[in-house]
Short mmCIF file of C-alpha atoms in Angstrom, two decimals:
data_model
loop_
_atom_site.label_atom_id
_atom_site.label_comp_id
_atom_site.label_asym_id
_atom_site.label_seq_id
_atom_site.Cartn_x
_atom_site.Cartn_y
_atom_site.Cartn_z
CA UNK A 21 -89.13 -90.87 20.18
CA UNK A 22 -89.01 -88.34 22.96
CA UNK A 23 -85.82 -89.84 24.41
CA UNK A 24 -84.09 -88.99 20.89
CA UNK A 25 -85.76 -85.53 20.64
CA UNK A 26 -83.82 -84.73 24.06
CA UNK A 27 -80.77 -86.17 23.09
CA UNK A 28 -80.79 -84.51 19.38
CA UNK A 29 -81.97 -81.12 21.48
CA UNK A 30 -79.15 -81.88 23.75
CA UNK A 31 -76.16 -82.34 21.15
CA UNK A 32 -77.84 -79.29 18.88
CA UNK A 33 -77.61 -76.94 22.30
CA UNK A 34 -74.17 -78.16 23.06
CA UNK A 35 -72.90 -77.94 18.64
CA UNK A 36 -74.98 -73.73 19.02
CA UNK A 37 -72.88 -73.35 22.14
CA UNK A 38 -69.55 -74.47 20.98
CA UNK A 39 -70.06 -72.68 17.47
CA UNK A 40 -71.29 -69.28 18.65
CA UNK A 41 -70.52 -68.62 21.90
CA UNK A 42 -69.01 -64.90 22.38
CA UNK A 43 -65.45 -65.43 24.48
CA UNK A 44 -64.74 -62.86 26.67
CA UNK A 45 -61.24 -61.31 28.45
CA UNK A 46 -60.35 -58.92 30.76
CA UNK A 47 -59.53 -58.65 34.38
CA UNK A 48 -60.61 -58.16 38.05
CA UNK A 49 -59.74 -54.17 37.90
CA UNK A 50 -61.17 -53.59 41.55
CA UNK A 51 -58.60 -51.32 42.70
CA UNK A 52 -57.83 -49.05 39.59
CA UNK A 53 -60.12 -45.84 40.78
CA UNK A 54 -57.48 -46.19 44.01
CA UNK A 55 -54.26 -46.31 42.22
CA UNK A 56 -55.70 -43.25 39.72
CA UNK A 57 -56.41 -41.32 43.09
CA UNK A 58 -52.90 -41.80 44.40
CA UNK A 59 -51.47 -40.83 40.78
CA UNK A 60 -49.88 -44.00 39.60
CA UNK A 61 -48.00 -44.01 36.29
CA UNK A 62 -49.14 -46.38 34.05
CA UNK A 63 -47.08 -47.02 30.75
CA UNK A 64 -46.67 -49.31 27.80
CA UNK A 65 -43.85 -51.97 27.49
CA UNK A 66 -41.65 -48.94 25.57
CA UNK A 67 -42.52 -46.33 28.15
CA UNK A 68 -45.15 -44.16 27.19
CA UNK A 69 -47.56 -42.84 29.09
CA UNK A 70 -50.86 -44.41 29.10
CA UNK A 71 -53.19 -41.64 29.66
CA UNK A 72 -56.74 -44.22 30.75
CA UNK A 73 -56.26 -47.61 31.76
CA UNK A 74 -59.76 -48.89 30.18
CA UNK A 75 -58.91 -47.81 26.99
CA UNK A 76 -55.55 -49.44 26.84
CA UNK A 77 -57.01 -52.48 28.04
CA UNK A 78 -59.88 -52.64 25.62
CA UNK A 79 -56.41 -51.76 22.39
CA UNK A 80 -55.69 -55.31 23.87
CA UNK A 81 -58.76 -56.38 23.24
CA UNK A 82 -60.30 -56.93 26.57
CA UNK A 83 -63.75 -56.51 26.60
CA UNK A 84 -64.98 -57.36 30.15
CA UNK A 85 -63.83 -55.98 33.44
CA UNK A 86 -64.70 -57.50 36.71
CA UNK A 87 -65.30 -55.67 39.96
CA UNK A 88 -65.74 -57.01 43.45
CA UNK A 89 -68.39 -55.91 46.17
CA UNK A 90 -68.13 -56.05 49.99
CA UNK A 91 -71.28 -55.35 52.08
CA UNK A 92 -69.32 -53.25 54.65
CA UNK A 93 -65.75 -53.22 53.80
CA UNK A 94 -64.88 -50.44 56.76
CA UNK A 95 -65.90 -53.43 59.13
CA UNK A 96 -62.66 -55.49 57.52
CA UNK A 97 -59.45 -56.20 59.63
CA UNK A 98 -56.68 -53.56 58.92
CA UNK A 99 -54.78 -56.35 57.55
CA UNK A 100 -57.34 -57.13 54.87
CA UNK A 101 -57.87 -53.38 54.10
CA UNK A 102 -54.26 -53.11 53.43
CA UNK A 103 -54.32 -55.72 50.94
CA UNK A 104 -57.38 -53.52 49.09
CA UNK A 105 -60.79 -54.02 50.81
CA UNK A 106 -62.51 -51.14 50.13
CA UNK A 107 -65.40 -51.77 47.26
CA UNK A 108 -68.62 -50.98 48.78
CA UNK A 109 -72.10 -50.36 46.27
CA UNK A 110 -70.95 -46.54 46.12
CA UNK A 111 -67.27 -47.53 44.81
CA UNK A 112 -68.48 -50.64 42.78
CA UNK A 113 -71.75 -48.58 41.02
CA UNK A 114 -69.21 -45.46 40.16
CA UNK A 115 -66.69 -47.69 38.66
CA UNK A 116 -69.38 -50.21 37.03
CA UNK A 117 -71.17 -47.03 35.37
CA UNK A 118 -67.77 -46.17 34.16
CA UNK A 119 -66.83 -49.72 32.76
CA UNK A 120 -70.36 -49.47 30.88
CA UNK A 121 -69.93 -46.34 29.30
CA UNK A 122 -66.42 -46.95 27.94
CA UNK A 123 -68.51 -50.07 26.28
CA UNK A 124 -67.06 -53.02 28.22
CA UNK A 125 -69.06 -55.80 29.35
CA UNK A 126 -69.13 -55.40 33.23
CA UNK A 127 -69.12 -58.29 35.82
CA UNK A 128 -69.75 -58.23 39.16
CA UNK A 129 -68.50 -60.28 42.22
CA UNK A 130 -70.80 -60.41 45.15
CA UNK A 131 -68.68 -61.81 47.94
CA UNK A 132 -71.43 -61.84 50.62
CA UNK A 133 -68.95 -60.69 53.17
CA UNK A 134 -67.35 -57.72 54.94
CA UNK A 135 -64.06 -58.63 53.53
CA UNK A 136 -62.04 -60.93 51.54
CA UNK A 137 -64.76 -64.33 50.44
CA UNK A 138 -62.70 -66.92 49.68
CA UNK A 139 -62.12 -70.78 51.40
CA UNK A 140 -60.45 -69.46 54.23
CA UNK A 141 -62.93 -66.51 54.78
CA UNK A 142 -66.37 -66.80 54.30
CA UNK A 143 -68.09 -64.69 57.35
CA UNK A 144 -71.38 -63.42 57.05
CA UNK A 145 -71.80 -59.74 56.92
CA UNK A 146 -72.57 -57.88 59.77
CA UNK A 147 -75.53 -56.21 58.07
CA UNK A 148 -77.12 -60.03 57.32
CA UNK A 149 -76.62 -60.61 61.20
CA UNK A 150 -78.84 -57.37 62.18
CA UNK A 151 -81.82 -58.52 60.73
CA UNK A 152 -84.45 -60.70 61.57
CA UNK A 153 -84.56 -62.59 58.81
CA UNK A 154 -82.10 -66.21 58.03
CA UNK A 155 -79.18 -65.21 56.18
CA UNK A 156 -79.95 -67.87 53.51
CA UNK A 157 -83.01 -65.77 52.84
CA UNK A 158 -81.84 -61.92 53.77
CA UNK A 159 -79.26 -62.52 50.62
CA UNK A 160 -82.40 -62.24 48.14
CA UNK A 161 -83.18 -58.58 49.82
CA UNK A 162 -79.79 -57.45 49.64
CA UNK A 163 -78.86 -58.90 45.88
CA UNK A 164 -82.29 -57.47 44.52
CA UNK A 165 -81.59 -54.22 46.29
CA UNK A 166 -77.69 -53.47 45.24
CA UNK A 167 -78.92 -54.55 41.29
CA UNK A 168 -81.66 -51.74 41.50
CA UNK A 169 -79.16 -49.47 42.74
CA UNK A 170 -76.97 -50.55 39.76
CA UNK A 171 -79.45 -50.17 37.03
CA UNK A 172 -80.84 -47.44 38.26
CA UNK A 173 -77.62 -45.56 37.21
CA UNK A 174 -76.78 -47.28 34.27
CA UNK A 175 -73.86 -49.90 35.53
CA UNK A 176 -75.98 -53.14 34.80
CA UNK A 177 -74.00 -55.68 35.00
CA UNK A 178 -73.94 -58.29 32.21
CA UNK A 179 -72.42 -60.98 34.33
CA UNK A 180 -73.37 -61.85 38.00
CA UNK A 181 -71.04 -64.25 40.47
CA UNK A 182 -73.22 -65.31 43.29
CA UNK A 183 -70.72 -66.04 46.09
CA UNK A 184 -66.66 -66.05 45.37
CA UNK A 185 -64.61 -69.01 45.78
CA UNK A 186 -67.85 -70.61 47.28
CA UNK A 187 -66.10 -74.32 47.00
CA UNK A 188 -66.69 -74.85 50.67
CA UNK A 189 -70.00 -72.64 50.67
CA UNK A 190 -70.52 -69.72 52.06
CA UNK A 191 -71.74 -67.34 54.99
CA UNK A 192 -70.12 -70.28 57.25
CA UNK A 193 -71.25 -69.29 60.56
CA UNK A 194 -74.82 -68.77 58.98
CA UNK A 195 -75.50 -72.50 58.03
CA UNK A 196 -73.84 -72.99 54.66
CA UNK A 197 -70.42 -74.28 54.99
CA UNK A 198 -70.14 -77.46 53.22
CA UNK A 199 -67.61 -80.66 54.35
CA UNK A 200 -65.97 -82.83 52.21
CA UNK A 201 -65.96 -86.26 52.73
CA UNK A 202 -63.30 -88.24 53.87
CA UNK A 203 -61.59 -89.37 50.60
CA UNK A 204 -61.75 -85.57 49.86
CA UNK A 205 -63.44 -86.62 45.93
CA UNK A 206 -67.00 -85.22 46.89
CA UNK A 207 -69.18 -83.90 49.83
CA UNK A 208 -71.12 -84.81 52.76
CA UNK A 209 -74.91 -83.68 52.72
CA UNK A 210 -74.10 -81.47 55.61
CA UNK A 211 -75.38 -77.91 55.01
CA UNK A 212 -76.14 -78.51 51.03
CA UNK A 213 -80.03 -77.58 51.47
CA UNK A 214 -79.52 -73.98 53.21
CA UNK A 215 -76.06 -73.44 50.89
CA UNK A 216 -78.28 -74.13 48.09
CA UNK A 217 -81.30 -71.94 49.15
CA UNK A 218 -79.21 -69.35 49.49
CA UNK A 219 -77.78 -69.66 45.70
CA UNK A 220 -81.28 -69.77 44.56
CA UNK A 221 -82.62 -66.95 46.70
CA UNK A 222 -79.50 -64.57 45.18
CA UNK A 223 -80.25 -66.28 41.78
CA UNK A 224 -84.05 -65.12 42.01
CA UNK A 225 -83.12 -61.72 42.72
CA UNK A 226 -80.70 -61.83 39.57
CA UNK A 227 -83.07 -63.35 37.16
CA UNK A 228 -85.86 -60.42 38.43
CA UNK A 229 -83.83 -57.31 37.93
CA UNK A 230 -80.83 -58.53 35.85
CA UNK A 231 -82.50 -60.67 33.37
CA UNK A 232 -80.41 -60.59 30.46
CA UNK A 233 -77.34 -60.71 32.70
CA UNK A 234 -75.24 -64.20 33.13
CA UNK A 235 -75.20 -65.87 36.55
CA UNK A 236 -71.84 -67.51 37.47
CA UNK A 237 -71.46 -69.78 39.99
CA UNK A 238 -67.82 -69.72 41.24
CA UNK A 239 -65.22 -72.22 43.05
CA UNK A 240 -61.73 -72.99 43.29
CA UNK A 241 -61.29 -76.65 43.25
CA UNK A 242 -59.58 -77.14 39.91
CA UNK A 243 -56.91 -79.25 40.69
CA UNK A 244 -59.07 -82.01 42.74
CA UNK A 245 -61.62 -82.50 39.68
CA UNK A 246 -63.87 -85.61 41.57
CA UNK A 247 -64.80 -82.67 44.48
CA UNK A 248 -65.58 -80.09 42.03
CA UNK A 249 -67.76 -82.27 39.83
CA UNK A 250 -69.51 -83.73 42.44
CA UNK A 251 -70.09 -79.78 43.37
CA UNK A 252 -72.04 -78.76 40.37
CA UNK A 253 -73.78 -81.89 39.82
CA UNK A 254 -75.30 -81.33 43.82
CA UNK A 255 -76.20 -77.72 42.69
CA UNK A 256 -78.10 -79.28 39.96
CA UNK A 257 -79.93 -81.70 42.21
CA UNK A 258 -80.80 -78.99 44.52
CA UNK A 259 -82.39 -76.83 41.10
CA UNK A 260 -79.82 -73.84 41.35
CA UNK A 261 -80.54 -71.91 38.44
CA UNK A 262 -77.17 -70.34 36.97
CA UNK A 263 -75.48 -69.81 33.30
CA UNK A 264 -71.65 -70.43 33.67
CA UNK A 265 -68.83 -72.66 35.65
CA UNK A 266 -66.75 -70.13 37.21
CA UNK A 267 -62.96 -71.61 38.35
CA UNK A 268 -59.92 -69.71 39.78
CA UNK A 269 -56.61 -71.19 38.73
CA UNK A 270 -53.53 -69.77 39.76
CA UNK A 271 -50.42 -72.34 38.96
CA UNK A 272 -48.69 -71.89 42.49
CA UNK A 273 -52.48 -72.88 44.17
CA UNK A 274 -54.30 -74.96 41.83
CA UNK A 275 -51.69 -77.84 40.07
CA UNK A 276 -50.07 -77.93 36.78
CA UNK A 277 -52.23 -77.09 33.36
CA UNK A 278 -52.39 -80.24 32.51
CA UNK A 279 -55.00 -80.90 36.02
CA UNK A 280 -56.96 -77.84 35.15
CA UNK A 281 -57.62 -79.32 31.43
CA UNK A 282 -59.10 -82.72 32.99
CA UNK A 283 -60.95 -80.47 34.89
CA UNK A 284 -62.27 -78.64 31.69
CA UNK A 285 -63.16 -81.63 29.90
CA UNK A 286 -65.15 -83.13 32.85
CA UNK A 287 -67.08 -80.00 32.80
CA UNK A 288 -67.88 -80.08 29.10
CA UNK A 289 -68.79 -83.54 29.35
CA UNK A 290 -70.94 -83.52 32.57
CA UNK A 291 -72.36 -80.28 31.95
CA UNK A 292 -72.60 -79.60 28.35
CA UNK A 293 -74.77 -76.80 28.90
CA UNK A 294 -72.71 -74.37 30.84
CA UNK A 295 -69.87 -72.33 29.96
CA UNK A 296 -66.87 -72.13 31.47
CA UNK A 297 -65.04 -68.98 32.46
CA UNK A 298 -61.73 -68.90 34.14
CA UNK A 299 -62.57 -65.76 36.18
CA UNK A 300 -59.29 -65.42 38.10
CA UNK A 301 -56.11 -66.31 37.17
CA UNK A 302 -52.51 -64.37 37.62
CA UNK A 303 -48.36 -66.09 37.61
CA UNK A 304 -45.76 -64.11 38.98
CA UNK A 305 -42.97 -62.35 37.12
CA UNK A 306 -40.78 -61.64 40.28
CA UNK A 307 -41.50 -63.25 43.79
CA UNK A 308 -43.04 -66.50 44.41
CA UNK A 309 -46.53 -66.40 45.94
CA UNK A 310 -47.95 -68.86 48.26
CA UNK A 311 -45.70 -71.99 49.80
CA UNK A 312 -46.11 -73.97 46.89
CA UNK A 313 -43.11 -74.39 44.22
CA UNK A 314 -43.42 -71.56 41.40
CA UNK A 315 -43.46 -74.05 38.04
CA UNK A 316 -42.86 -70.94 36.03
CA UNK A 317 -39.64 -68.91 36.43
CA UNK A 318 -40.24 -65.99 38.50
CA UNK A 319 -39.45 -63.59 35.25
CA UNK A 320 -41.19 -61.59 32.88
CA UNK A 321 -40.57 -64.88 30.11
CA UNK A 322 -41.27 -67.21 32.86
CA UNK A 323 -45.04 -65.17 33.25
CA UNK A 324 -45.25 -64.92 29.48
CA UNK A 325 -44.78 -68.31 29.06
CA UNK A 326 -47.38 -69.44 31.45
CA UNK A 327 -49.89 -67.27 29.84
CA UNK A 328 -49.23 -68.44 26.40
CA UNK A 329 -49.11 -72.06 27.45
CA UNK A 330 -52.68 -71.40 29.10
CA UNK A 331 -54.28 -69.50 26.36
CA UNK A 332 -53.31 -72.37 23.97
CA UNK A 333 -55.02 -75.13 26.58
CA UNK A 334 -58.28 -73.22 27.33
CA UNK A 335 -58.10 -72.86 23.15
CA UNK A 336 -58.96 -75.97 22.65
CA UNK A 337 -62.27 -76.00 24.72
CA UNK A 338 -65.02 -75.14 23.20
CA UNK A 339 -67.06 -74.59 26.06
CA UNK A 340 -64.34 -71.89 27.94
CA UNK A 341 -65.49 -68.41 27.01
CA UNK A 342 -64.11 -66.43 29.51
CA UNK A 343 -60.49 -65.57 30.40
CA UNK A 344 -59.92 -62.84 33.07
CA UNK A 345 -56.59 -61.92 35.25
CA UNK A 346 -56.53 -61.43 38.76
CA UNK A 347 -55.58 -57.78 39.90
CA UNK A 348 -53.59 -56.54 36.44
CA UNK A 349 -53.98 -52.95 37.14
CA UNK A 350 -51.28 -53.50 40.67
CA UNK A 351 -48.46 -51.14 40.04
CA UNK A 352 -46.80 -49.19 43.20
CA UNK A 353 -44.41 -47.24 40.96
CA UNK A 354 -43.77 -43.73 41.26
CA UNK A 355 -46.21 -44.05 44.21
CA UNK A 356 -44.27 -43.05 47.95
CA UNK A 357 -44.82 -45.46 49.86
CA UNK A 358 -45.32 -43.40 53.40
CA UNK A 359 -48.05 -41.84 52.22
CA UNK A 360 -49.30 -43.10 48.87
CA UNK A 361 -49.13 -46.71 48.85
CA UNK A 362 -52.40 -48.76 47.83
CA UNK A 363 -51.46 -52.31 49.11
CA UNK A 364 -49.29 -53.17 51.90
CA UNK A 365 -47.55 -55.53 49.91
CA UNK A 366 -46.44 -55.67 46.30
CA UNK A 367 -48.19 -57.93 44.41
CA UNK A 368 -45.86 -59.03 41.76
CA UNK A 369 -48.26 -61.49 39.80
CA UNK A 370 -49.99 -58.08 38.22
CA UNK A 371 -49.73 -56.97 34.19
CA UNK A 372 -47.24 -53.89 35.15
CA UNK A 373 -44.06 -53.78 36.76
CA UNK A 374 -43.92 -52.35 40.31
CA UNK A 375 -40.51 -51.35 40.01
CA UNK A 376 -40.65 -49.30 36.05
CA UNK A 377 -44.33 -48.98 35.96
CA UNK A 378 -44.44 -50.87 32.59
CA UNK A 379 -46.54 -53.32 31.07
CA UNK A 380 -45.69 -56.81 30.74
CA UNK A 381 -45.30 -58.97 27.40
CA UNK A 382 -48.02 -61.54 29.17
CA UNK A 383 -50.79 -59.06 28.20
CA UNK A 384 -49.33 -59.95 24.50
CA UNK A 385 -50.41 -63.64 24.47
CA UNK A 386 -54.13 -62.91 26.66
CA UNK A 387 -55.17 -61.48 23.10
CA UNK A 388 -54.77 -65.15 21.60
CA UNK A 389 -57.72 -65.93 23.83
CA UNK A 390 -59.85 -64.48 20.96
CA UNK A 391 -58.61 -65.87 18.27
CA UNK A 392 -61.63 -67.66 16.98
CA UNK A 393 -61.42 -68.37 13.57
CA UNK A 394 -58.64 -67.61 10.56
CA UNK A 395 -59.06 -63.96 10.36
CA UNK A 396 -57.30 -63.66 13.07
CA UNK A 397 -54.25 -65.77 12.97
CA UNK A 398 -51.87 -65.66 16.14
CA UNK A 399 -48.49 -65.24 16.27
CA UNK A 400 -46.85 -67.66 18.62
CA UNK A 401 -43.90 -67.25 20.36
CA UNK A 402 -41.91 -69.97 20.36
CA UNK A 403 -38.48 -71.51 21.92
CA UNK A 404 -35.43 -71.17 19.84
CA UNK A 405 -35.73 -74.50 18.70
CA UNK A 406 -38.83 -74.11 16.62
CA UNK A 407 -40.12 -77.42 17.09
CA UNK A 408 -43.05 -75.71 18.71
CA UNK A 409 -46.63 -76.36 16.37
CA UNK A 410 -49.74 -74.44 16.34
CA UNK A 411 -52.67 -74.80 14.91
CA UNK A 412 -54.64 -72.03 13.57
CA UNK A 413 -57.05 -72.08 16.48
CA UNK A 414 -54.27 -71.96 19.35
CA UNK A 415 -53.38 -76.07 19.58
CA UNK A 416 -49.87 -77.01 20.34
CA UNK A 417 -48.70 -80.38 17.99
CA UNK A 418 -45.72 -81.65 17.01
CA UNK A 419 -44.06 -80.84 13.03
CA UNK A 420 -47.59 -82.16 11.75
CA UNK A 421 -47.28 -84.57 9.46
CA UNK A 422 -51.10 -84.11 8.02
CA UNK A 423 -51.45 -80.88 5.31
CA UNK A 424 -52.84 -77.81 6.36
CA UNK A 425 -52.36 -74.41 7.67
CA UNK A 426 -50.03 -74.18 10.85
CA UNK A 427 -48.02 -71.29 13.17
CA UNK A 428 -44.45 -71.74 13.70
CA UNK A 429 -42.65 -68.92 15.44
CA UNK A 430 -44.23 -65.74 14.04
CA UNK A 431 -44.96 -67.09 10.56
CA UNK A 432 -48.04 -68.72 8.98
CA UNK A 433 -46.61 -72.07 7.23
CA UNK A 434 -48.72 -74.08 4.65
CA UNK A 435 -47.91 -77.89 5.06
CA UNK A 436 -48.37 -80.16 1.67
#
């Protein structure tokens, strides 16, 4: 009987998650204050000036903003500074407070490094090396102290990432680097105890200072389903406390949408108590990003179609409750590159065109992620043959044979 009760409780918990979980749409706007300092011109698709970008995003349905935090970014290399590494605690405190005052949720992304933290860079911050406490223990003190300062000024995070893209661990030179097995479909045991201790200590600080915040564990192996599911299974085995599975997904790095969907489905079946958020995504509208082939055309329409396809797929999965575009505010239009440029290279996967300053059509597609019921019927852009049909919750289908209400083009169609 106890086993039956446990199964029923798990089922009811999953049902409640699927039926009632709020969805969050936003982006990582970590360089917005810098663009504003340099007087970048943001405009609508029609060319009207946007006086307040946060307010503009709110009008587009966005309800949460993500901001990265470095320990001492002044120690980063000139190359990384030129890419946008500058967000120290004072910077993030000001931007976090502004986000909260705008009525938006705030996602804090701890990098636990002085520079980029991703699979290629997970260097222990200098501050952690200066103390006598091991890095995997000192992470508690650092996390606690940062959160206390944010809370004191009214910038309490609603979501907290304890690490950024940590599929291979964090603070590599402090005994927290993970190793794949020879088949690359799971991990060796090396460093897992130390790594899990670091995550438990970071999470403990989050629970103590921000008890209402949700903790996100962020990975980037969306294209390798066996490996990334092994990652989260090992978190459970090591009693790591968290709420949300966060993943990065870029079509030029992480495979096709079908591969991402396979991974999301596995998250739903193996970790039914966890919500899933795509905390980083993007697609170029002009120039190729990375070394892999671009799946979608390098045009406005290609970026829009990627976004439409991504949103339609994510809306098929009730465990997916968050979607965040990375670097949507990138916009070097009107800036004098000799004196005012914000980054050393144009990032042409943002949601504004560097050459015109105007918002891009993909923004309109992102709004459809928040469609949950019949009260908000999506208008789906389709190809000219009008053979793309969608259910009211955004699922793609062929021309339906079952009666019901469907979306085709910009029309709501009743099929009898």
